[in-house]
Amino acid sequence: MKLRLAALNFSTALAVLASGAAYAQDANRDVTVVLAETVDVVEPCMAARQDVGRVISENVNEMLVEFDYSNGGLKPRLATEWKQLSPETWEFKLRPGVKWHDGKDFTAKDVQFTIERNTAKKVNCEVGGKYFGGTEFSFESPDPNTIRITTKPAQPILPLLMTIMPVESAEATPEAEYTRKPIGTGPYTFDSWTVGQSIVLKRNPNYWGEQPQVEKATYLFRSDSAVAAAMVDAGEADIVPSVSVQDATNAETDFAYPNSETTSLRIDTRVAPLNDRRIREAMNIAIDRQAMLGTLFPEQAQIATQLVVPTTLGYNADIKPWPYDPERAKKLVAEAKADGVPVDQEIRIIGRNGQYPNATEAMEAIMAMLQEIGLNVKLDMYDVSVWNNYFVAPFVADSGPTLTQSQHDNATGDPVFTAYVKYAEGGSHSMVRDPAVDKMIAEATAATGDERTKLWQALFAKVNEEIIADIPMFHMVGFTRVAPRLDFEPTIAANSELQLSQIKFK
């Protein structure tokens, strides 16, 4: 059976399948969501990780500004309006009368606290590290419902950046450690967390906005896609945000959608033999990406040439996919070996269990292809809590040469969400050390209009063709299973957040 894949336009992906017979409306207003990965932290500043974001983002903790994934553009959330006062300064008017879940008032001090905490190294927040690295902030609050944010360098898209930072309570949130019971302003309160088993959210009766239909949400963790999908069929669950292509077989319940994710392997360019460009090129042309489509990856996925999707501003269409050429790859390895490059050094693939469907099988296939061209490659698959130590700076010490399995989401349409974190020397995911790259990122970040587009295109050409910092794989397609009793269609956002307030009942 084939699922119908929705068309993708700017930051929009609606996937609607022919609907089967609707179930009779169920009086039960509780839902069960099954996630592929165990949520090991519930800290809102870690919501850039899909497992955390699907629970916390816009459910418990809200953003200042909301990105409209269905129609494109920005819309008010905790901020009702915003304007640019100067190239460096933006003013945000905050929604009056909003209460935290503990009954305290939401004010400008909470916004300042959130930004400062996200960018403080002592907490190591992923949201701050991914999207605000290299930016200095200062603040002014003429009244409790107004905040003026000044950045250095200038951030011409600061309102867009505010769509990915969950705001936290200055009074209720630990300053220097992760919270275990987040206090938010959102339509759901954080009720309980049984580590390794479940998380429960309950509807907030005092929410400032419209009351959602879902009364309670229980999140369960099942790494086996077939098991998770079967739970919906058995009436034991309502939504599985990520099922494998092999399990997406029911046109009544399954939705296919481009999900803005790009899979890749990050190359540690700092150590031998991976610090030799010939080895990095050899690894890219050793992989038969076309053979993986329709087997390990959905046939609708696109072979990637860079870490942003084609709808992102600054995507460089002139970068061509790496050809599959194992014979040339072997020659490059032999040439490097003749020049003294230690090609026999063990290279470890650091994989992440459940990062996407068939993640382990994909890494096993890549390992075999790299071994075939004469490289000494070993695969280590880890749960996210261990994998994160390899993926996020300061990185595991003395880990040797590594290729780290990665899946990067850029759903909001600008490379500022990708470039610094992935390629700047100070980026929390970056293993590139190139002053020219840092300069290019700074210039593109501050630019606007056509100049911004051209500068990002030049950056992607440099890191993908000249440096070869990654092994790009695929722009992904996601599959979600939804119980027939729900009126819910996943969008491009479903891979990073799952707003319970958008779920209705038939």
Coordinates of C-alpha atoms in Angstrom, one line a residue:
M1 CA 0.0 0.0 0.0
K2 CA 1.2 3.5 -0.8
L3 CA 0.5 6.5 1.4
R4 CA -0.2 9.8 -0.4
L5 CA 2.6 12.2 0.3
A6 CA 1.6 15.9 0.7
A7 CA 3.1 18.7 -1.3
L8 CA 5.6 20.8 0.6
N9 CA 5.7 24.6 0.3
F10 CA 7.6 27.1 2.5
S11 CA 7.6 25.7 6.0
T12 CA 4.3 23.9 5.3
A13 CA 3.6 20.2 5.0
L14 CA 0.1 18.9 5.2
A15 CA -0.4 15.2 4.7
V16 CA -4.0 14.0 4.4
L17 CA -4.9 10.4 3.7
A18 CA -8.2 9.1 2.6
S19 CA -10.1 8.6 5.8
G20 CA -11.8 5.4 6.7
A21 CA -15.0 5.0 8.5
A22 CA -15.0 7.3 11.6
Y23 CA -15.3 5.8 15.0
A24 CA -18.2 6.9 17.1
Q25 CA -17.3 9.9 19.2
D26 CA -15.6 8.7 22.4
A27 CA -16.5 10.4 25.6
N28 CA -12.9 9.8 26.8
R29 CA -10.9 13.0 26.3
D30 CA -7.6 11.5 27.4
V31 CA -5.0 10.6 24.8
T32 CA -1.9 8.3 24.9
V33 CA 1.2 9.2 22.8
V34 CA 3.9 6.7 22.1
L35 CA 7.4 8.0 21.6
A36 CA 10.3 6.0 20.1
E37 CA 12.9 7.3 22.6
T38 CA 12.8 7.4 26.4
V39 CA 12.7 11.0 27.6
D40 CA 15.6 11.3 29.9
V41 CA 15.2 15.0 30.7
V42 CA 12.1 17.3 30.9
E43 CA 14.0 20.5 30.9
P44 CA 12.4 23.1 28.5
C45 CA 15.8 24.4 27.4
M46 CA 16.5 21.0 26.0
A47 CA 13.3 21.1 23.8
A48 CA 15.4 21.3 20.7
R49 CA 15.6 17.5 21.1
Q50 CA 12.6 16.0 19.5
D51 CA 11.8 13.6 22.4
V52 CA 11.7 16.6 24.8
G53 CA 10.0 19.0 22.4
R54 CA 7.1 16.8 21.6
V55 CA 6.2 16.8 25.3
I56 CA 7.1 20.3 26.5
S57 CA 6.9 22.7 23.6
E58 CA 3.7 24.9 23.6
N59 CA 2.1 22.3 25.9
V60 CA 3.7 23.1 29.2
N61 CA 6.1 25.9 28.3
E62 CA 5.2 28.4 25.6
M63 CA 7.3 30.6 23.3
L64 CA 7.1 34.4 22.9
V65 CA 6.2 34.0 19.3
E66 CA 4.7 31.0 17.5
F67 CA 5.6 29.8 14.0
D68 CA 2.6 29.0 11.9
Y69 CA 3.6 25.7 10.4
S70 CA 0.4 25.3 8.4
N71 CA 0.2 28.8 6.8
G72 CA 3.7 30.1 7.3
G73 CA 4.7 33.3 9.1
L74 CA 4.7 34.3 12.7
K75 CA 1.8 34.8 15.2
P76 CA 1.5 36.0 18.7
R77 CA 1.8 33.7 21.7
L78 CA 3.2 35.1 25.0
A79 CA 4.2 38.3 23.1
T80 CA 1.2 40.1 21.5
E81 CA 3.3 42.3 19.2
W82 CA 6.9 43.2 18.4
K83 CA 8.8 45.8 16.5
Q84 CA 12.4 46.7 15.6
L85 CA 13.7 49.8 17.2
S86 CA 17.2 49.7 15.7
P87 CA 19.3 47.2 13.8
E88 CA 20.3 45.7 17.2
T89 CA 17.2 46.2 19.3
W90 CA 13.7 44.7 19.2
E91 CA 10.8 45.5 21.5
F92 CA 8.3 42.8 22.5
K93 CA 4.9 43.6 24.2
L94 CA 4.0 40.7 26.5
R95 CA 0.5 39.3 26.9
P96 CA -1.0 40.8 30.1
G97 CA -2.7 38.7 32.8
V98 CA -0.8 35.4 32.0
K99 CA -0.1 33.2 35.0
W100 CA 2.4 30.6 35.6
H101 CA 1.1 27.2 36.7
D102 CA 2.0 28.1 40.3
G103 CA -0.2 31.2 40.1
K104 CA 2.6 33.8 39.8
D105 CA 2.5 36.5 37.2
F106 CA 4.3 36.2 33.9
T107 CA 6.5 39.3 33.3
A108 CA 9.5 40.6 31.4
K109 CA 11.9 39.3 34.0
D110 CA 10.9 35.7 33.1
V111 CA 11.9 36.4 29.4
Q112 CA 15.2 37.9 30.4
F113 CA 15.9 35.0 32.8
T114 CA 15.1 32.4 30.1
I115 CA 17.5 34.0 27.6
E116 CA 20.2 34.4 30.1
R117 CA 19.8 30.8 31.3
N118 CA 19.7 29.4 27.8
T119 CA 23.0 31.1 26.9
A120 CA 24.8 30.4 30.2
K121 CA 27.5 27.7 29.8
K122 CA 26.8 26.4 33.3
V123 CA 23.5 24.9 32.3
N124 CA 24.5 23.7 28.8
C125 CA 21.0 24.2 27.3
E126 CA 20.6 22.8 23.8
V127 CA 18.2 25.5 22.6
G128 CA 20.7 28.2 23.6
G129 CA 23.6 26.3 22.2
K130 CA 22.0 25.5 18.9
Y131 CA 20.4 28.8 18.1
F132 CA 22.0 31.6 20.1
G133 CA 25.6 30.7 20.2
G134 CA 27.9 33.7 19.5
T135 CA 25.2 36.2 20.4
E136 CA 25.5 38.6 23.3
F137 CA 22.3 40.0 24.9
S138 CA 21.3 43.0 26.9
F139 CA 17.8 43.9 28.2
E140 CA 15.6 46.8 29.2
S141 CA 12.1 46.6 30.7
P142 CA 10.3 49.9 30.9
D143 CA 7.3 48.0 32.5
P144 CA 6.5 44.4 33.4
N145 CA 4.8 43.7 30.1
T146 CA 7.5 45.2 27.8
I147 CA 11.0 43.9 27.1
R148 CA 13.6 45.4 24.8
I149 CA 16.2 42.9 23.6
T150 CA 19.5 44.1 22.2
T151 CA 21.8 41.7 20.4
K152 CA 25.4 41.8 19.3
P153 CA 25.7 41.1 16.5
A154 CA 22.4 42.4 15.2
Q155 CA 19.7 39.7 14.7
P156 CA 17.4 40.9 12.0
I157 CA 15.2 37.8 12.5
L158 CA 15.0 37.8 16.3
P159 CA 11.2 37.3 16.4
L160 CA 11.7 34.1 14.4
L161 CA 14.4 33.0 16.8
M162 CA 12.0 33.5 19.7
T163 CA 9.7 30.7 18.2
I164 CA 12.1 28.0 19.4
M165 CA 12.9 29.1 23.0
P166 CA 10.4 27.9 25.6
V167 CA 10.0 30.6 28.3
E168 CA 10.6 29.5 31.9
S169 CA 9.6 31.0 35.3
A170 CA 12.4 33.0 36.9
E171 CA 11.1 32.1 40.4
A172 CA 10.3 28.5 39.9
T173 CA 13.2 27.3 37.7
P174 CA 16.6 26.2 39.0
E175 CA 19.2 28.6 37.7
A176 CA 22.1 26.2 37.3
E177 CA 20.5 22.8 36.9
Y178 CA 17.8 21.1 34.9
T179 CA 14.3 21.2 36.3
R180 CA 12.5 17.9 36.9
K181 CA 9.1 19.4 37.1
P182 CA 8.8 22.3 34.7
I183 CA 6.4 25.2 35.5
G184 CA 5.0 26.8 32.4
T185 CA 2.2 29.1 31.2
G186 CA 0.8 26.6 28.7
P187 CA -2.5 24.8 28.3
Y188 CA -1.1 21.8 30.1
T189 CA 0.5 21.3 33.5
F190 CA 3.3 18.8 34.1
D191 CA 1.7 16.2 36.4
S192 CA 4.1 13.3 36.7
W193 CA 7.2 11.6 35.4
T194 CA 8.0 8.0 36.0
V195 CA 11.6 7.8 34.6
G196 CA 11.9 5.3 31.8
Q197 CA 8.2 4.6 31.7
S198 CA 5.8 7.5 31.3
I199 CA 5.0 11.2 31.5
V200 CA 1.6 12.7 32.3
L201 CA 0.3 16.2 31.4
K202 CA -3.1 17.5 32.5
R203 CA -5.2 20.3 31.2
N204 CA -4.6 23.7 32.8
P205 CA -8.0 25.0 34.1
N206 CA -6.5 28.5 34.4
Y207 CA -5.0 28.8 30.9
W208 CA -5.1 32.3 29.5
G209 CA -6.3 31.0 26.1
E210 CA -9.0 28.8 24.7
Q211 CA -9.4 25.5 26.6
P212 CA -8.3 22.5 24.5
Q213 CA -10.3 19.4 24.1
V214 CA -7.7 16.9 25.4
E215 CA -8.0 16.6 29.2
K216 CA -5.0 14.5 29.9
A217 CA -2.0 13.1 27.9
T218 CA 0.1 10.1 28.8
Y219 CA 3.4 9.6 27.0
L220 CA 4.8 6.1 26.8
F221 CA 8.1 5.0 25.4
R222 CA 8.4 2.1 22.9
S223 CA 11.5 1.7 20.7
D224 CA 9.9 -0.9 18.5
S225 CA 8.0 0.8 15.7
A226 CA 5.8 -2.2 15.0
V227 CA 4.8 -2.6 18.7
A228 CA 4.0 1.2 18.9
A229 CA 1.9 1.1 15.7
A230 CA 0.0 -2.0 16.9
M231 CA -0.9 -0.2 20.1
V232 CA -3.0 2.2 18.1
D233 CA -4.7 -0.6 16.3
A234 CA -5.5 -2.3 19.7
G235 CA -6.9 0.9 21.2
E236 CA -4.0 1.2 23.7
A237 CA -2.6 4.4 22.2
D238 CA -3.8 7.4 20.1
I239 CA -0.8 8.8 18.4
V240 CA 2.6 7.5 17.4
P241 CA 4.5 10.5 15.9
S242 CA 7.2 8.4 14.3
V243 CA 6.6 4.9 12.7
S244 CA 8.9 3.2 10.2
V245 CA 8.0 3.0 6.5
Q246 CA 7.6 -0.7 6.9
D247 CA 4.8 -0.2 9.5
A248 CA 3.0 2.7 7.8
T249 CA 0.6 0.4 6.0
N250 CA -2.9 1.5 7.1
A251 CA -4.5 4.2 5.0
E252 CA -7.1 4.7 7.7
T253 CA -4.7 5.7 10.4
D254 CA -1.3 6.6 8.8
F255 CA -0.1 10.0 7.5
A256 CA 3.0 10.7 5.5
Y257 CA 4.6 14.1 5.5
P258 CA 7.9 15.9 4.7
N259 CA 9.2 16.6 8.2
S260 CA 12.0 19.1 7.6
E261 CA 14.6 16.6 9.0
T262 CA 17.9 16.0 7.3
T263 CA 19.9 12.9 8.2
S264 CA 23.7 12.8 8.1
L265 CA 26.8 11.8 9.8
R266 CA 29.0 14.5 11.3
I267 CA 32.7 14.0 10.6
D268 CA 35.3 14.8 13.3
T269 CA 37.5 16.8 11.0
R270 CA 40.0 17.5 13.8
V271 CA 41.7 14.1 14.1
A272 CA 43.4 11.6 11.7
P273 CA 42.5 10.0 9.5
L274 CA 39.4 12.1 9.2
N275 CA 41.4 15.4 9.1
D276 CA 42.4 14.4 5.5
R277 CA 39.9 15.7 2.9
R278 CA 40.5 12.7 0.7
I279 CA 39.2 10.4 3.4
R280 CA 36.1 12.6 3.9
E281 CA 35.4 12.5 0.2
A282 CA 36.0 8.8 0.0
M283 CA 33.4 8.2 2.7
N284 CA 30.8 10.2 0.9
I285 CA 31.2 8.5 -2.4
A286 CA 31.4 5.0 -0.8
I287 CA 27.7 5.2 0.3
D288 CA 25.0 3.9 -2.1
R289 CA 22.3 6.3 -1.0
Q290 CA 20.0 5.4 -3.9
A291 CA 19.9 1.7 -2.8
M292 CA 18.7 2.8 0.6
L293 CA 15.6 4.5 -0.7
G294 CA 12.6 2.3 -0.4
T295 CA 14.5 -0.1 1.9
L296 CA 16.0 1.5 5.0
F297 CA 14.6 5.0 4.2
P298 CA 11.2 5.9 2.6
E299 CA 11.2 6.0 -1.2
Q300 CA 9.8 9.6 -0.9
A301 CA 12.9 10.8 0.9
Q302 CA 15.3 13.0 -1.1
I303 CA 19.1 12.5 -1.3
A304 CA 20.6 15.5 0.6
T305 CA 23.5 17.6 -0.4
Q306 CA 23.5 20.0 2.7
L307 CA 21.9 20.1 6.1
V308 CA 19.0 22.4 5.1
V309 CA 16.0 21.4 3.1
P310 CA 15.3 23.0 -0.4
T311 CA 12.6 25.3 1.0
T312 CA 15.1 27.0 3.3
L313 CA 16.3 30.4 2.4
G314 CA 20.0 30.1 1.3
Y315 CA 19.7 26.5 0.1
N316 CA 22.3 26.0 -2.6
A317 CA 20.9 24.1 -5.5
D318 CA 24.3 24.1 -7.3
I319 CA 25.7 21.6 -4.8
K320 CA 25.3 18.2 -6.4
P321 CA 24.8 14.9 -4.6
W322 CA 27.9 12.8 -4.1
P323 CA 28.0 10.0 -6.7
Y324 CA 28.3 6.4 -5.7
D325 CA 31.8 5.5 -6.8
P326 CA 33.4 2.9 -4.5
E327 CA 36.4 2.4 -6.9
R328 CA 37.4 6.0 -6.7
A329 CA 36.8 5.9 -2.9
K330 CA 39.3 3.0 -2.7
K331 CA 41.9 5.0 -4.7
L332 CA 41.5 8.0 -2.5
V333 CA 42.1 5.8 0.6
A334 CA 45.1 4.2 -1.0
E335 CA 46.5 7.6 -2.0
A336 CA 46.1 9.0 1.5
K337 CA 47.7 5.8 3.0
A338 CA 50.7 6.2 0.6
D339 CA 51.2 9.8 2.0
G340 CA 51.3 8.5 5.6
V341 CA 47.7 9.1 6.6
P342 CA 46.8 6.4 9.3
V343 CA 43.9 5.0 7.4
D344 CA 44.0 1.8 9.5
Q345 CA 43.1 3.8 12.6
E346 CA 39.7 2.6 14.0
I347 CA 36.9 5.0 13.1
R348 CA 33.8 4.8 15.3
I349 CA 30.3 5.5 14.1
I350 CA 28.4 6.9 17.1
G351 CA 24.8 5.9 16.5
R352 CA 21.6 6.9 18.4
N353 CA 19.0 4.2 19.2
G354 CA 15.6 5.2 17.8
Q355 CA 16.7 8.5 16.4
Y356 CA 14.6 7.7 13.3
P357 CA 13.0 4.5 12.0
N358 CA 15.6 1.9 11.0
A359 CA 18.4 4.0 12.5
T360 CA 20.5 1.0 13.6
E361 CA 20.1 -0.8 10.3
A362 CA 21.1 2.3 8.4
M363 CA 24.3 2.7 10.4
E364 CA 25.1 -1.0 10.0
A365 CA 24.8 -0.6 6.2
I366 CA 27.0 2.5 6.2
M367 CA 29.6 0.7 8.3
A368 CA 29.8 -2.1 5.8
M369 CA 30.2 0.3 2.9
L370 CA 33.0 2.2 4.5
Q371 CA 34.7 -1.1 5.4
E372 CA 34.5 -2.2 1.8
I373 CA 36.7 0.8 0.7
G374 CA 39.4 -0.1 3.1
L375 CA 38.5 1.8 6.3
N376 CA 38.5 0.3 9.8
V377 CA 35.0 1.2 10.9
K378 CA 33.2 0.1 14.1
L379 CA 29.6 0.9 15.1
D380 CA 28.5 1.8 18.6
M381 CA 24.8 2.4 19.2
Y382 CA 23.8 4.4 22.3
D383 CA 20.7 5.7 23.9
V384 CA 20.3 9.5 23.7
S385 CA 21.7 10.2 27.1
V386 CA 25.1 8.7 26.2
W387 CA 25.0 9.7 22.5
N388 CA 24.4 13.3 23.5
N389 CA 27.9 13.4 25.2
Y390 CA 29.5 12.6 21.9
F391 CA 27.3 15.0 19.9
V392 CA 27.2 18.1 22.1
A393 CA 30.3 20.1 23.2
P394 CA 32.6 19.7 25.1
F395 CA 32.4 16.1 23.6
V396 CA 33.7 12.9 25.1
A397 CA 37.5 13.3 25.6
D398 CA 39.9 11.1 23.7
S399 CA 37.2 9.4 21.8
G400 CA 39.3 9.0 18.7
P401 CA 38.0 9.6 15.1
T402 CA 34.2 9.5 15.0
L403 CA 31.3 9.8 12.7
T404 CA 28.2 10.8 14.7
Q405 CA 24.8 9.9 13.4
S406 CA 22.7 13.0 13.2
Q407 CA 19.2 14.2 12.3
H408 CA 18.8 18.0 12.0
D409 CA 15.5 19.8 11.9
N410 CA 15.2 23.2 10.3
A411 CA 11.5 23.8 9.9
T412 CA 11.4 27.6 10.2
G413 CA 13.1 28.5 7.0
D414 CA 16.4 30.3 7.8
P415 CA 20.0 28.8 8.0
V416 CA 20.7 30.8 11.2
F417 CA 19.1 27.7 12.9
T418 CA 21.7 25.5 11.3
A419 CA 25.0 27.3 10.5
Y420 CA 26.4 28.4 13.8
V421 CA 25.6 25.3 15.8
K422 CA 26.9 23.0 13.1
Y423 CA 29.9 24.8 11.6
A424 CA 31.1 27.8 13.8
E425 CA 34.1 27.1 16.1
G426 CA 31.9 27.9 19.1
G427 CA 28.9 25.9 17.8
S428 CA 27.9 23.2 20.3
H429 CA 27.7 20.5 17.5
S430 CA 30.6 21.8 15.4
M431 CA 33.9 20.0 14.8
V432 CA 34.9 22.6 12.1
R433 CA 37.8 24.9 13.0
D434 CA 38.0 27.5 10.2
P435 CA 38.2 31.3 10.8
A436 CA 36.9 31.9 7.3
V437 CA 33.7 29.9 8.1
D438 CA 33.2 31.8 11.3
K439 CA 33.4 35.1 9.3
M440 CA 31.0 33.9 6.7
I441 CA 28.5 32.9 9.3
A442 CA 28.7 36.2 11.1
E443 CA 28.2 38.2 7.9
A444 CA 25.2 36.1 6.7
T445 CA 23.6 36.3 10.1
A446 CA 23.6 40.1 10.1
A447 CA 22.6 40.4 6.4
T448 CA 19.0 40.8 5.0
G449 CA 17.3 40.2 1.7
D450 CA 19.1 38.8 -1.4
E451 CA 22.5 39.4 0.2
R452 CA 21.5 37.1 3.1
T453 CA 20.5 34.4 0.6
K454 CA 23.8 34.6 -1.3
L455 CA 26.0 34.5 1.8
W456 CA 24.3 31.4 3.1
Q457 CA 24.6 29.7 -0.3
A458 CA 28.3 30.5 -0.3
L459 CA 28.7 29.1 3.2
F460 CA 27.0 25.8 2.3
A461 CA 29.2 25.4 -0.7
K462 CA 32.3 25.9 1.4
V463 CA 31.4 23.4 4.2
N464 CA 29.9 20.8 1.9
E465 CA 32.3 20.9 -1.2
E466 CA 35.5 22.4 0.0
I467 CA 35.7 21.3 3.7
I468 CA 33.3 18.3 3.6
A469 CA 32.2 18.5 7.2
D470 CA 29.4 15.9 6.9
I471 CA 28.2 12.9 5.2
P472 CA 24.7 14.2 4.1
M473 CA 22.2 11.5 3.6
F474 CA 18.5 12.3 3.2
H475 CA 15.8 15.0 3.5
M476 CA 13.4 12.8 5.4
V477 CA 9.7 11.9 5.2
G478 CA 7.9 11.1 8.4
F479 CA 5.1 8.7 9.1
T480 CA 2.6 9.2 11.9
R481 CA -0.2 6.8 13.1
V482 CA -3.3 8.5 14.5
A483 CA -6.3 6.7 16.0
P484 CA -9.5 7.1 14.0
R485 CA -11.3 8.7 17.0
L486 CA -9.0 11.8 16.7
D487 CA -9.3 14.7 14.3
F488 CA -5.6 15.5 13.9
E489 CA -3.3 15.9 10.9
P490 CA 0.5 16.1 11.4
T491 CA 2.4 19.0 9.8
I492 CA 6.0 19.6 9.3
A493 CA 6.2 20.4 13.0
A494 CA 5.3 16.9 14.2
N495 CA 8.9 15.9 14.4
S496 CA 9.8 18.6 16.9
E497 CA 6.6 19.4 18.7
L498 CA 3.1 18.0 19.2
Q499 CA 0.6 20.6 20.4
L500 CA -2.1 18.8 22.3
S501 CA -4.4 21.8 21.8
Q502 CA -4.5 21.0 18.1
I503 CA -6.0 17.6 18.7
K504 CA -9.8 17.4 18.3
F505 CA -12.2 14.4 18.7
K506 CA -14.6 13.2 16.1

